[in-house]
PDB file of C-alpha atoms in Angstrom:
ATOM      1  CA  MET A   1     -12.989-117.828  -5.150  1.00 56.00           C
ATOM      2  CA  THR A   2     -13.855-115.010  -7.421  1.00 61.00           C
ATOM      3  CA  PRO A   3     -12.431-114.913 -10.981  1.00 67.00           C
ATOM      4  CA  PHE A   4     -10.677-111.833 -10.464  1.00 74.00           C
ATOM      5  CA  SER A   5     -10.537-109.329  -7.499  1.00 78.00           C
ATOM      6  CA  LEU A   6      -9.445-105.661  -7.668  1.00 80.00           C
ATOM      7  CA  PRO A   7      -7.000-104.774  -4.887  1.00 83.00           C
ATOM      8  CA  ARG A   8      -8.775-103.074  -2.045  1.00 82.00           C
ATOM      9  CA  PRO A   9      -7.543 -99.496  -1.351  1.00 83.00           C
ATOM     10  CA  ALA A  10      -6.714 -98.947   2.313  1.00 89.00           C
ATOM     11  CA  LEU A  11      -9.624 -97.800   4.546  1.00 90.00           C
ATOM     12  CA  ALA A  12      -7.860 -94.504   5.503  1.00 89.00           C
ATOM     13  CA  GLU A  13      -7.556 -93.539   1.766  1.00 90.00           C
ATOM     14  CA  LEU A  14     -11.249 -94.417   1.058  1.00 91.00           C
ATOM     15  CA  GLU A  15     -12.231 -92.207   4.187  1.00 91.00           C
ATOM     16  CA  ASN A  16     -10.091 -89.261   2.742  1.00 91.00           C
ATOM     17  CA  LYS A  17     -11.879 -89.636  -0.695  1.00 93.00           C
ATOM     18  CA  ALA A  18     -15.224 -89.776   0.887  1.00 94.00           C
ATOM     19  CA  ARG A  19     -14.477 -86.714   3.028  1.00 93.00           C
ATOM     20  CA  TRP A  20     -13.195 -84.743  -0.020  1.00 95.00           C
ATOM     21  CA  LEU A  21     -16.310 -85.790  -2.098  1.00 96.00           C
ATOM     22  CA  ALA A  22     -18.557 -84.673   0.889  1.00 95.00           C
ATOM     23  CA  LEU A  23     -16.693 -81.349   0.994  1.00 95.00           C
ATOM     24  CA  LEU A  24     -17.061 -80.984  -2.721  1.00 96.00           C
ATOM     25  CA  MET A  25     -20.858 -81.566  -2.717  1.00 96.00           C
ATOM     26  CA  LEU A  26     -21.160 -78.912   0.142  1.00 95.00           C
ATOM     27  CA  ALA A  27     -19.127 -76.503  -1.832  1.00 95.00           C
ATOM     28  CA  ILE A  28     -21.053 -76.999  -5.101  1.00 95.00           C
ATOM     29  CA  GLY A  29     -24.350 -76.606  -3.202  1.00 95.00           C
ATOM     30  CA  LEU A  30     -23.039 -73.353  -1.647  1.00 94.00           C
ATOM     31  CA  HIS A  31     -21.840 -72.121  -4.913  1.00 92.00           C
ATOM     32  CA  VAL A  32     -25.306 -72.547  -6.558  1.00 92.00           C
ATOM     33  CA  PHE A  33     -26.982 -71.207  -3.536  1.00 92.00           C
ATOM     34  CA  GLU A  34     -24.770 -68.085  -3.736  1.00 89.00           C
ATOM     35  CA  ALA A  35     -25.713 -67.565  -7.376  1.00 86.00           C
ATOM     36  CA  SER A  36     -29.322 -67.587  -6.536  1.00 85.00           C
ATOM     37  CA  LEU A  37     -28.992 -65.147  -3.619  1.00 82.00           C
ATOM     38  CA  PRO A  38     -30.323 -61.691  -4.143  1.00 75.00           C
ATOM     39  CA  SER A  39     -27.266 -59.744  -5.587  1.00 67.00           C
ATOM     40  CA  PHE A  40     -25.262 -57.622  -2.902  1.00 64.00           C
ATOM     41  CA  GLY A  41     -23.933 -55.817  -5.942  1.00 64.00           C
ATOM     42  CA  PRO A  42     -22.354 -57.130  -9.149  1.00 63.00           C
ATOM     43  CA  TRP A  43     -18.928 -57.613  -7.734  1.00 68.00           C
ATOM     44  CA  PHE A  44     -19.651 -59.022  -4.234  1.00 77.00           C
ATOM     45  CA  LYS A  45     -20.730 -62.380  -2.842  1.00 82.00           C
ATOM     46  CA  PRO A  46     -20.304 -63.649   0.712  1.00 87.00           C
ATOM     47  CA  GLY A  47     -17.818 -66.318  -0.248  1.00 87.00           C
ATOM     48  CA  LEU A  48     -19.346 -69.287   1.419  1.00 89.00           C
ATOM     49  CA  ALA A  49     -18.101 -71.698  -1.194  1.00 88.00           C
ATOM     50  CA  ASN A  50     -14.642 -70.353  -0.496  1.00 90.00           C
ATOM     51  CA  LEU A  51     -15.210 -71.295   3.179  1.00 93.00           C
ATOM     52  CA  VAL A  52     -15.244 -75.023   2.094  1.00 95.00           C
ATOM     53  CA  THR A  53     -11.972 -74.606   0.279  1.00 95.00           C
ATOM     54  CA  LEU A  54     -10.567 -73.120   3.628  1.00 95.00           C
ATOM     55  CA  LEU A  55     -11.998 -76.234   5.613  1.00 95.00           C
ATOM     56  CA  ALA A  56     -10.476 -78.649   2.955  1.00 95.00           C
ATOM     57  CA  LEU A  57      -7.092 -76.782   3.518  1.00 95.00           C
ATOM     58  CA  ALA A  58      -7.369 -77.141   7.259  1.00 93.00           C
ATOM     59  CA  MET A  59      -8.582 -80.789   7.333  1.00 91.00           C
ATOM     60  CA  MET A  60      -6.892 -82.220   4.261  1.00 93.00           C
ATOM     61  CA  GLY A  61      -4.009 -80.066   3.143  1.00 93.00           C
ATOM     62  CA  PRO A  62      -2.963 -77.961   0.038  1.00 95.00           C
ATOM     63  CA  ARG A  63      -3.645 -80.529  -2.631  1.00 95.00           C
ATOM     64  CA  ALA A  64      -7.058 -81.294  -1.492  1.00 95.00           C
ATOM     65  CA  ALA A  65      -7.813 -77.589  -1.350  1.00 96.00           C
ATOM     66  CA  ILE A  66      -6.719 -76.787  -4.917  1.00 96.00           C
ATOM     67  CA  SER A  67      -8.577 -79.857  -6.352  1.00 96.00           C
ATOM     68  CA  LEU A  68     -11.648 -79.033  -4.412  1.00 96.00           C
ATOM     69  CA  SER A  69     -11.742 -75.365  -5.583  1.00 96.00           C
ATOM     70  CA  ILE A  70     -11.201 -76.205  -9.319  1.00 96.00           C
ATOM     71  CA  ALA A  71     -13.836 -79.002  -9.207  1.00 97.00           C
ATOM     72  CA  ARG A  72     -16.341 -76.760  -7.391  1.00 96.00           C
ATOM     73  CA  ILE A  73     -16.070 -74.017  -9.902  1.00 95.00           C
ATOM     74  CA  VAL A  74     -16.317 -76.220 -13.013  1.00 96.00           C
ATOM     75  CA  VAL A  75     -19.208 -78.188 -11.647  1.00 96.00           C
ATOM     76  CA  GLY A  76     -20.918 -75.378 -10.014  1.00 94.00           C
ATOM     77  CA  SER A  77     -20.714 -73.289 -13.111  1.00 93.00           C
ATOM     78  CA  PHE A  78     -22.090 -76.016 -15.106  1.00 93.00           C
ATOM     79  CA  PHE A  79     -25.180 -76.005 -12.826  1.00 93.00           C
ATOM     80  CA  ILE A  80     -25.685 -72.290 -12.889  1.00 90.00           C
ATOM     81  CA  GLY A  81     -25.118 -72.070 -16.640  1.00 87.00           C
ATOM     82  CA  THR A  82     -22.060 -69.862 -16.700  1.00 86.00           C
ATOM     83  CA  LEU A  83     -19.468 -72.560 -17.889  1.00 88.00           C
ATOM     84  CA  PHE A  84     -16.714 -71.074 -20.150  1.00 87.00           C
ATOM     85  CA  THR A  85     -18.377 -67.497 -20.078  1.00 86.00           C
ATOM     86  CA  PRO A  86     -16.534 -64.568 -18.818  1.00 85.00           C
ATOM     87  CA  THR A  87     -18.294 -65.002 -15.382  1.00 86.00           C
ATOM     88  CA  PHE A  88     -16.729 -68.536 -15.190  1.00 92.00           C
ATOM     89  CA  ILE A  89     -13.210 -67.219 -16.131  1.00 92.00           C
ATOM     90  CA  ILE A  90     -13.478 -64.494 -13.523  1.00 91.00           C
ATOM     91  CA  ALA A  91     -14.725 -67.065 -10.868  1.00 91.00           C
ATOM     92  CA  MET A  92     -11.821 -69.333 -11.676  1.00 94.00           C
ATOM     93  CA  ALA A  93      -9.232 -66.600 -11.607  1.00 95.00           C
ATOM     94  CA  GLY A  94     -10.732 -65.536  -8.154  1.00 94.00           C
ATOM     95  CA  GLY A  95     -11.076 -68.855  -6.683  1.00 95.00           C
ATOM     96  CA  LEU A  96      -7.690 -69.917  -7.711  1.00 96.00           C
ATOM     97  CA  SER A  97      -5.776 -67.115  -6.504  1.00 96.00           C
ATOM     98  CA  ALA A  98      -7.547 -67.189  -3.143  1.00 96.00           C
ATOM     99  CA  THR A  99      -6.812 -70.791  -2.780  1.00 97.00           C
ATOM    100  CA  VAL A 100      -3.026 -70.159  -3.619  1.00 97.00           C
ATOM    101  CA  VAL A 101      -2.845 -67.299  -1.373  1.00 97.00           C
ATOM    102  CA  MET A 102      -4.571 -69.179   1.491  1.00 97.00           C
ATOM    103  CA  ILE A 103      -2.214 -72.083   1.097  1.00 97.00           C
ATOM    104  CA  ALA A 104       0.835 -69.794   1.104  1.00 96.00           C
ATOM    105  CA  ALA A 105      -0.444 -68.027   4.392  1.00 96.00           C
ATOM    106  CA  TRP A 106      -1.243 -71.313   5.905  1.00 95.00           C
ATOM    107  CA  ARG A 107       2.275 -72.589   5.311  1.00 95.00           C
ATOM    108  CA  TRP A 108       4.391 -69.538   5.870  1.00 95.00           C
ATOM    109  CA  PHE A 109       2.568 -67.610   8.624  1.00 93.00           C
ATOM    110  CA  PRO A 110       1.890 -70.214  11.362  1.00 91.00           C
ATOM    111  CA  GLY A 111       0.898 -67.298  13.614  1.00 92.00           C
ATOM    112  CA  LEU A 112      -2.275 -66.699  11.674  1.00 94.00           C
ATOM    113  CA  SER A 113      -5.375 -68.693  12.632  1.00 94.00           C
ATOM    114  CA  LEU A 114      -7.940 -69.483   9.883  1.00 94.00           C
ATOM    115  CA  VAL A 115      -9.538 -66.029  10.451  1.00 95.00           C
ATOM    116  CA  GLY A 116      -6.396 -64.210   9.008  1.00 96.00           C
ATOM    117  CA  ILE A 117      -5.887 -66.883   6.330  1.00 96.00           C
ATOM    118  CA  SER A 118      -9.459 -66.447   5.216  1.00 96.00           C
ATOM    119  CA  LEU A 119      -9.066 -62.640   5.276  1.00 96.00           C
ATOM    120  CA  LEU A 120      -6.173 -62.969   2.928  1.00 96.00           C
ATOM    121  CA  GLY A 121      -8.016 -65.320   0.651  1.00 96.00           C
ATOM    122  CA  ALA A 122     -11.073 -62.886   0.331  1.00 96.00           C
ATOM    123  CA  LEU A 123      -8.841 -59.982  -0.499  1.00 96.00           C
ATOM    124  CA  ALA A 124      -6.928 -62.010  -3.180  1.00 96.00           C
ATOM    125  CA  HIS A 125     -10.361 -63.108  -4.586  1.00 95.00           C
ATOM    126  CA  MET A 126     -11.469 -59.677  -5.025  1.00 94.00           C
ATOM    127  CA  LEU A 127      -8.177 -58.504  -6.669  1.00 95.00           C
ATOM    128  CA  ALA A 128      -7.944 -61.339  -8.926  1.00 95.00           C
ATOM    129  CA  GLN A 129     -11.445 -60.528 -10.103  1.00 91.00           C
ATOM    130  CA  PHE A 130     -10.504 -57.051 -10.895  1.00 91.00           C
ATOM    131  CA  VAL A 131      -7.082 -57.860 -12.479  1.00 94.00           C
ATOM    132  CA  SER A 132      -8.668 -60.566 -14.731  1.00 93.00           C
ATOM    133  CA  VAL A 133     -11.631 -58.260 -15.790  1.00 88.00           C
ATOM    134  CA  GLU A 134      -9.052 -55.385 -16.536  1.00 89.00           C
ATOM    135  CA  THR A 135      -6.668 -57.653 -18.618  1.00 89.00           C
ATOM    136  CA  LEU A 136      -9.121 -59.794 -20.383  1.00 87.00           C
ATOM    137  CA  PHE A 137     -12.329 -57.682 -20.931  1.00 82.00           C
ATOM    138  CA  ILE A 138     -12.178 -54.112 -20.227  1.00 78.00           C
ATOM    139  CA  GLN A 139      -8.765 -52.569 -20.511  1.00 80.00           C
ATOM    140  CA  GLN A 140      -9.399 -49.519 -18.325  1.00 79.00           C
ATOM    141  CA  SER A 141      -7.559 -48.799 -15.136  1.00 81.00           C
ATOM    142  CA  ALA A 142     -10.483 -46.628 -14.114  1.00 81.00           C
ATOM    143  CA  LEU A 143     -12.021 -49.908 -12.892  1.00 82.00           C
ATOM    144  CA  TYR A 144      -9.681 -49.891  -9.958  1.00 87.00           C
ATOM    145  CA  TYR A 145     -11.370 -46.784  -8.693  1.00 85.00           C
ATOM    146  CA  ALA A 146     -14.152 -48.942  -7.293  1.00 84.00           C
ATOM    147  CA  LEU A 147     -11.802 -51.264  -5.558  1.00 91.00           C
ATOM    148  CA  PRO A 148     -11.370 -49.791  -2.079  1.00 92.00           C
ATOM    149  CA  PRO A 149     -14.917 -50.140  -0.863  1.00 90.00           C
ATOM    150  CA  LEU A 150     -15.274 -53.547  -2.147  1.00 91.00           C
ATOM    151  CA  LEU A 151     -12.055 -54.624  -0.421  1.00 94.00           C
ATOM    152  CA  ILE A 152     -13.525 -53.344   2.877  1.00 94.00           C
ATOM    153  CA  LEU A 153     -16.572 -55.713   2.246  1.00 92.00           C
ATOM    154  CA  SER A 154     -14.066 -58.391   1.376  1.00 94.00           C
ATOM    155  CA  CYS A 155     -12.431 -57.783   4.797  1.00 95.00           C
ATOM    156  CA  ILE A 156     -15.870 -58.323   6.688  1.00 95.00           C
ATOM    157  CA  SER A 157     -16.810 -61.220   4.788  1.00 94.00           C
ATOM    158  CA  GLY A 158     -13.420 -62.866   4.966  1.00 95.00           C
ATOM    159  CA  TRP A 159     -13.271 -62.332   8.661  1.00 96.00           C
ATOM    160  CA  ILE A 160     -16.588 -63.853   9.322  1.00 95.00           C
ATOM    161  CA  ASN A 161     -16.026 -66.967   7.000  1.00 95.00           C
ATOM    162  CA  GLY A 162     -12.580 -67.505   8.733  1.00 95.00           C
ATOM    163  CA  ALA A 163     -14.312 -67.433  12.140  1.00 95.00           C
ATOM    164  CA  LEU A 164     -16.930 -69.939  10.840  1.00 94.00           C
ATOM    165  CA  ALA A 165     -14.230 -72.171   9.478  1.00 94.00           C
ATOM    166  CA  GLU A 166     -12.269 -72.043  12.677  1.00 92.00           C
ATOM    167  CA  TYR A 167     -15.283 -72.857  14.658  1.00 93.00           C
ATOM    168  CA  ILE A 168     -16.274 -75.660  12.435  1.00 92.00           C
ATOM    169  CA  SER A 169     -13.025 -77.360  12.064  1.00 90.00           C
ATOM    170  CA  GLY A 170     -12.514 -76.904  15.910  1.00 88.00           C
ATOM    171  CA  ARG A 171     -15.882 -78.731  16.396  1.00 88.00           C
ATOM    172  CA  LEU A 172     -15.015 -81.566  13.849  1.00 85.00           C
ATOM    173  CA  ALA A 173     -11.596 -82.153  15.505  1.00 82.00           C
ATOM    174  CA  HIS A 174     -13.262 -82.242  18.955  1.00 77.00           C
ATOM    175  CA  GLU A 175     -15.907 -84.914  17.683  1.00 74.00           C
ATOM    176  CA  GLU A 176     -13.176 -87.037  16.115  1.00 68.00           C
ATOM    177  CA  THR A 177     -11.108 -87.308  19.051  1.00 62.00           C
TER     178      THR A 177
ATOM    179  CA  MET B   1      -5.911 -85.506  12.353  1.00 43.00           C
ATOM    180  CA  PRO B   2      -2.547 -83.782  13.172  1.00 46.00           C
ATOM    181  CA  SER B   3      -3.128 -80.805  10.799  1.00 47.00           C
ATOM    182  CA  LEU B   4      -6.285 -79.703  12.798  1.00 47.00           C
ATOM    183  CA  ALA B   5      -4.544 -79.743  16.142  1.00 46.00           C
ATOM    184  CA  CYS B   6      -2.149 -76.864  15.262  1.00 47.00           C
ATOM    185  CA  HIS B   7      -4.837 -74.482  13.889  1.00 50.00           C
ATOM    186  CA  SER B   8      -7.690 -74.776  16.351  1.00 48.00           C
ATOM    187  CA  LEU B   9      -8.470 -75.503  20.017  1.00 50.00           C
ATOM    188  CA  PRO B  10     -11.254 -77.915  20.797  1.00 50.00           C
ATOM    189  CA  ARG B  11     -14.504 -76.501  22.422  1.00 63.00           C
ATOM    190  CA  GLN B  12     -13.910 -73.005  20.988  1.00 75.00           C
ATOM    191  CA  THR B  13     -17.021 -70.870  20.939  1.00 86.00           C
ATOM    192  CA  MET B  14     -18.021 -68.835  17.806  1.00 87.00           C
ATOM    193  CA  LEU B  15     -17.325 -65.695  19.677  1.00 87.00           C
ATOM    194  CA  ASP B  16     -13.749 -66.801  20.392  1.00 87.00           C
ATOM    195  CA  ALA B  17     -13.338 -67.626  16.675  1.00 89.00           C
ATOM    196  CA  LEU B  18     -14.724 -64.123  15.731  1.00 90.00           C
ATOM    197  CA  LYS B  19     -11.983 -62.443  17.975  1.00 89.00           C
ATOM    198  CA  GLY B  20      -9.131 -64.037  16.061  1.00 89.00           C
ATOM    199  CA  ARG B  21      -5.659 -64.236  17.151  1.00 91.00           C
ATOM    200  CA  TRP B  22      -3.371 -61.182  17.789  1.00 92.00           C
ATOM    201  CA  ALA B  23      -1.689 -61.875  14.502  1.00 94.00           C
ATOM    202  CA  ASP B  24      -5.062 -61.877  12.783  1.00 94.00           C
ATOM    203  CA  ARG B  25      -5.971 -58.460  14.214  1.00 95.00           C
ATOM    204  CA  LEU B  26      -2.611 -56.980  13.422  1.00 95.00           C
ATOM    205  CA  LEU B  27      -3.041 -58.141   9.803  1.00 95.00           C
ATOM    206  CA  LEU B  28      -6.528 -56.680   9.614  1.00 95.00           C
ATOM    207  CA  LEU B  29      -5.159 -53.431  10.891  1.00 96.00           C
ATOM    208  CA  ILE B  30      -2.512 -53.066   8.382  1.00 96.00           C
ATOM    209  CA  ILE B  31      -4.811 -54.167   5.545  1.00 96.00           C
ATOM    210  CA  LEU B  32      -7.597 -51.708   6.653  1.00 96.00           C
ATOM    211  CA  LEU B  33      -4.961 -48.905   6.928  1.00 96.00           C
ATOM    212  CA  SER B  34      -3.616 -49.453   3.312  1.00 96.00           C
ATOM    213  CA  ILE B  35      -7.231 -49.775   1.951  1.00 95.00           C
ATOM    214  CA  ALA B  36      -8.156 -46.514   3.607  1.00 95.00           C
ATOM    215  CA  SER B  37      -5.051 -44.592   2.284  1.00 95.00           C
ATOM    216  CA  SER B  38      -5.543 -45.896  -1.154  1.00 93.00           C
ATOM    217  CA  TRP B  39      -9.232 -44.802  -0.973  1.00 91.00           C
ATOM    218  CA  PHE B  40      -8.232 -41.378   0.123  1.00 91.00           C
ATOM    219  CA  ILE B  41      -5.703 -40.951  -2.721  1.00 90.00           C
ATOM    220  CA  ILE B  42      -8.128 -42.247  -5.331  1.00 88.00           C
ATOM    221  CA  GLN B  43     -10.846 -39.861  -4.126  1.00 85.00           C
ATOM    222  CA  ALA B  44      -8.562 -37.062  -4.113  1.00 85.00           C
ATOM    223  CA  ASN B  45      -7.695 -37.714  -7.753  1.00 83.00           C
ATOM    224  CA  ILE B  46     -11.077 -38.202  -9.190  1.00 83.00           C
ATOM    225  CA  ALA B  47     -13.576 -36.244  -6.757  1.00 82.00           C
ATOM    226  CA  ALA B  48     -12.404 -32.778  -8.039  1.00 80.00           C
ATOM    227  CA  GLY B  49     -14.481 -30.909 -10.704  1.00 82.00           C
ATOM    228  CA  PRO B  50     -18.061 -31.379 -11.797  1.00 85.00           C
ATOM    229  CA  ALA B  51     -19.866 -34.725 -11.909  1.00 86.00           C
ATOM    230  CA  MET B  52     -19.171 -36.423 -15.135  1.00 87.00           C
ATOM    231  CA  ALA B  53     -19.895 -39.838 -16.676  1.00 90.00           C
ATOM    232  CA  GLU B  54     -17.189 -41.388 -18.853  1.00 89.00           C
ATOM    233  CA  ILE B  55     -18.272 -44.155 -21.268  1.00 91.00           C
ATOM    234  CA  TYR B  56     -15.871 -46.658 -22.552  1.00 89.00           C
ATOM    235  CA  HIS B  57     -16.122 -49.538 -24.976  1.00 86.00           C
ATOM    236  CA  ASP B  58     -13.307 -52.053 -24.661  1.00 80.00           C
ATOM    237  CA  ASP B  59     -10.222 -49.661 -24.450  1.00 80.00           C
ATOM    238  CA  THR B  60     -11.481 -46.588 -25.963  1.00 86.00           C
ATOM    239  CA  LEU B  61     -13.171 -43.547 -24.378  1.00 88.00           C
ATOM    240  CA  LEU B  62     -16.304 -42.983 -26.359  1.00 89.00           C
ATOM    241  CA  ALA B  63     -17.828 -40.025 -24.651  1.00 88.00           C
ATOM    242  CA  THR B  64     -17.852 -37.811 -21.573  1.00 89.00           C
ATOM    243  CA  TYR B  65     -21.192 -36.311 -20.422  1.00 89.00           C
ATOM    244  CA  PRO B  66     -21.850 -34.042 -17.376  1.00 89.00           C
ATOM    245  CA  LEU B  67     -24.548 -35.475 -15.031  1.00 87.00           C
ATOM    246  CA  PRO B  68     -27.758 -33.365 -15.563  1.00 87.00           C
ATOM    247  CA  GLN B  69     -28.956 -31.214 -12.675  1.00 84.00           C
ATOM    248  CA  PRO B  70     -32.528 -31.792 -11.406  1.00 84.00           C
ATOM    249  CA  GLY B  71     -34.799 -30.323 -13.952  1.00 83.00           C
ATOM    250  CA  GLU B  72     -32.532 -30.645 -16.874  1.00 85.00           C
ATOM    251  CA  PRO B  73     -33.275 -33.202 -19.589  1.00 87.00           C
ATOM    252  CA  SER B  74     -31.809 -36.549 -19.391  1.00 88.00           C
ATOM    253  CA  ILE B  75     -29.453 -37.980 -21.831  1.00 88.00           C
ATOM    254  CA  THR B  76     -30.176 -41.299 -23.563  1.00 90.00           C
ATOM    255  CA  LEU B  77     -27.719 -43.141 -25.943  1.00 89.00           C
ATOM    256  CA  GLN B  78     -27.280 -46.493 -27.578  1.00 90.00           C
ATOM    257  CA  LEU B  79     -23.947 -48.237 -27.771  1.00 88.00           C
ATOM    258  CA  GLU B  80     -22.845 -51.063 -29.909  1.00 88.00           C
ATOM    259  CA  GLY B  81     -20.886 -53.540 -27.759  1.00 86.00           C
ATOM    260  CA  GLU B  82     -19.503 -57.060 -28.389  1.00 84.00           C
ATOM    261  CA  LEU B  83     -23.002 -58.598 -28.163  1.00 88.00           C
ATOM    262  CA  GLY B  84     -25.318 -55.872 -29.276  1.00 88.00           C
ATOM    263  CA  LEU B  85     -26.935 -52.586 -28.377  1.00 90.00           C
ATOM    264  CA  SER B  86     -26.795 -51.229 -24.703  1.00 91.00           C
ATOM    265  CA  ASP B  87     -29.021 -48.541 -23.655  1.00 92.00           C
ATOM    266  CA  ILE B  88     -27.474 -45.909 -21.397  1.00 92.00           C
ATOM    267  CA  VAL B  89     -29.523 -43.384 -19.499  1.00 92.00           C
ATOM    268  CA  ILE B  90     -27.788 -40.297 -17.719  1.00 91.00           C
ATOM    269  CA  ASP B  91     -30.206 -38.328 -15.607  1.00 88.00           C
ATOM    270  CA  GLU B  92     -30.264 -36.395 -12.251  1.00 85.00           C
ATOM    271  CA  HIS B  93     -30.029 -39.697 -10.289  1.00 86.00           C
ATOM    272  CA  GLY B  94     -26.725 -40.588 -12.119  1.00 88.00           C
ATOM    273  CA  ALA B  95     -25.920 -42.894 -15.003  1.00 91.00           C
ATOM    274  CA  ARG B  96     -27.230 -46.324 -15.468  1.00 92.00           C
ATOM    275  CA  ILE B  97     -27.577 -49.039 -18.144  1.00 92.00           C
ATOM    276  CA  ALA B  98     -31.190 -49.247 -18.887  1.00 91.00           C
ATOM    277  CA  SER B  99     -30.944 -52.437 -21.201  1.00 90.00           C
ATOM    278  CA  SER B 100     -28.210 -54.834 -22.232  1.00 90.00           C
ATOM    279  CA  PRO B 101     -27.999 -57.885 -24.405  1.00 89.00           C
ATOM    280  CA  CYS B 102     -26.035 -59.794 -21.780  1.00 85.00           C
ATOM    281  CA  THR B 103     -27.456 -62.834 -20.142  1.00 81.00           C
ATOM    282  CA  SER B 104     -26.688 -62.026 -16.453  1.00 79.00           C
ATOM    283  CA  GLN B 105     -28.109 -58.487 -16.507  1.00 84.00           C
ATOM    284  CA  ARG B 106     -25.854 -57.644 -13.620  1.00 82.00           C
ATOM    285  CA  CYS B 107     -25.138 -54.083 -15.168  1.00 85.00           C
ATOM    286  CA  VAL B 108     -28.828 -53.316 -15.440  1.00 88.00           C
ATOM    287  CA  LEU B 109     -29.577 -54.469 -11.949  1.00 85.00           C
ATOM    288  CA  SER B 110     -26.847 -52.476 -10.369  1.00 85.00           C
ATOM    289  CA  GLY B 111     -29.083 -49.375 -11.122  1.00 86.00           C
ATOM    290  CA  SER B 112     -27.992 -45.628 -11.058  1.00 88.00           C
ATOM    291  CA  HIS B 113     -24.733 -44.447  -9.843  1.00 88.00           C
ATOM    292  CA  LYS B 114     -23.562 -40.774  -9.382  1.00 84.00           C
ATOM    293  CA  HIS B 115     -20.705 -40.899  -6.840  1.00 85.00           C
ATOM    294  CA  ALA B 116     -17.089 -40.268  -7.846  1.00 85.00           C
ATOM    295  CA  GLY B 117     -15.322 -43.701  -8.176  1.00 83.00           C
ATOM    296  CA  ASP B 118     -18.434 -45.637  -8.852  1.00 86.00           C
ATOM    297  CA  ILE B 119     -18.240 -47.973 -11.967  1.00 87.00           C
ATOM    298  CA  ILE B 120     -20.867 -49.609 -14.031  1.00 89.00           C
ATOM    299  CA  ALA B 121     -19.371 -52.591 -15.923  1.00 86.00           C
ATOM    300  CA  CYS B 122     -21.036 -54.780 -18.531  1.00 87.00           C
ATOM    301  CA  VAL B 123     -18.353 -57.292 -18.921  1.00 83.00           C
ATOM    302  CA  PRO B 124     -19.885 -59.470 -21.619  1.00 84.00           C
ATOM    303  CA  ASN B 125     -20.688 -56.517 -23.629  1.00 87.00           C
ATOM    304  CA  LYS B 126     -17.378 -54.761 -22.663  1.00 86.00           C
ATOM    305  CA  ILE B 127     -18.960 -51.483 -21.709  1.00 88.00           C
ATOM    306  CA  LEU B 128     -17.792 -49.629 -18.749  1.00 89.00           C
ATOM    307  CA  ILE B 129     -19.122 -46.435 -17.332  1.00 90.00           C
ATOM    308  CA  THR B 130     -17.113 -44.422 -14.650  1.00 89.00           C
ATOM    309  CA  LEU B 131     -18.277 -41.468 -12.614  1.00 89.00           C
ATOM    310  CA  ARG B 132     -15.903 -38.719 -11.419  1.00 87.00           C
ATOM    311  CA  GLY B 133     -16.245 -35.316  -9.911  1.00 85.00           C
ATOM    312  CA  SER B 134     -18.950 -34.542  -7.300  1.00 78.00           C
ATOM    313  CA  SER B 135     -22.470 -33.389  -7.972  1.00 62.00           C
ATOM    314  CA  GLU B 136     -22.200 -30.649  -5.356  1.00 59.00           C
ATOM    315  CA  THR B 137     -19.505 -28.855  -7.065  1.00 47.00           C
ATOM    316  CA  ARG B 138     -21.721 -27.521  -9.693  1.00 46.00           C
ATOM    317  CA  PHE B 139     -23.937 -26.012  -7.098  1.00 48.00           C
ATOM    318  CA  ASP B 140     -20.973 -24.316  -5.525  1.00 46.00           C
ATOM    319  CA  ALA B 141     -20.099 -22.838  -8.763  1.00 45.00           C
ATOM    320  CA  ILE B 142     -23.457 -21.386  -9.176  1.00 45.00           C
ATOM    321  CA  VAL B 143     -23.543 -19.912  -5.661  1.00 44.00           C
ATOM    322  CA  GLU B 144     -20.291 -18.254  -6.160  1.00 39.00           C
TER     323      GLU B 144
END
């Protein structure tokens, strides 16, 4: 008999936590990887880290997706050295609004696949970046002149990321059954 | 996992996933149409007139310069931002930030811009350069 024993959590709960942490590690890795990519322009990244948020949403639900994106941005920014700088604030605004929009689309538009959800998330990310820069740093509506071409890039990257998420989650579901 | 079953079918190829559902395609169409129309509206508003670079710090317009034609001397100026001095060069290739005290240097790396609607923003130093007008207009004016 042991002097004291902690109550053991259920196996399903542990599995869920392990899966969330695995996704978090993947998301942080992709966040750092994206930061080290040659720049596609100062406003644009392929959004691979957001792809993991979408996977978390599809596999584990809204709460896991929100907590994953916050944790990913905080820890990822810590690694690339932008924690609490303007870059961090912009990334947080973009990441959070993308996640919220994706959750809303996932919940209220059941006709959309992960492709459409990811598309909306990518657009929300780009818009939130601009709105946060305009309200917090450079109070100039002239900023928005640059938005339309970037939104088209967002459509492309959002569509491809959504298809990747659809493919990956489909494969994972297939392997587990 | 029940939530997976409603979103994806097993054994889906990457190509199937790339096609999306009809609802996805309809959404894409609506979004592309609205982006294109807003792009046209913006371009119609700012592409008129000679090519100019507008330089802002925070929320004040500091200066407006016409872009020099090939052969004309370039304009260099120094601006005091939140962090320190940024060097701005305006020449026949457009406007660019030549040096900046910020850590990311994204504004410097983004290079020269000359098309209407292009922006160069240094968020940490709160400096913004916007381009308006078209560089061809001045040629037309000379020919006429």
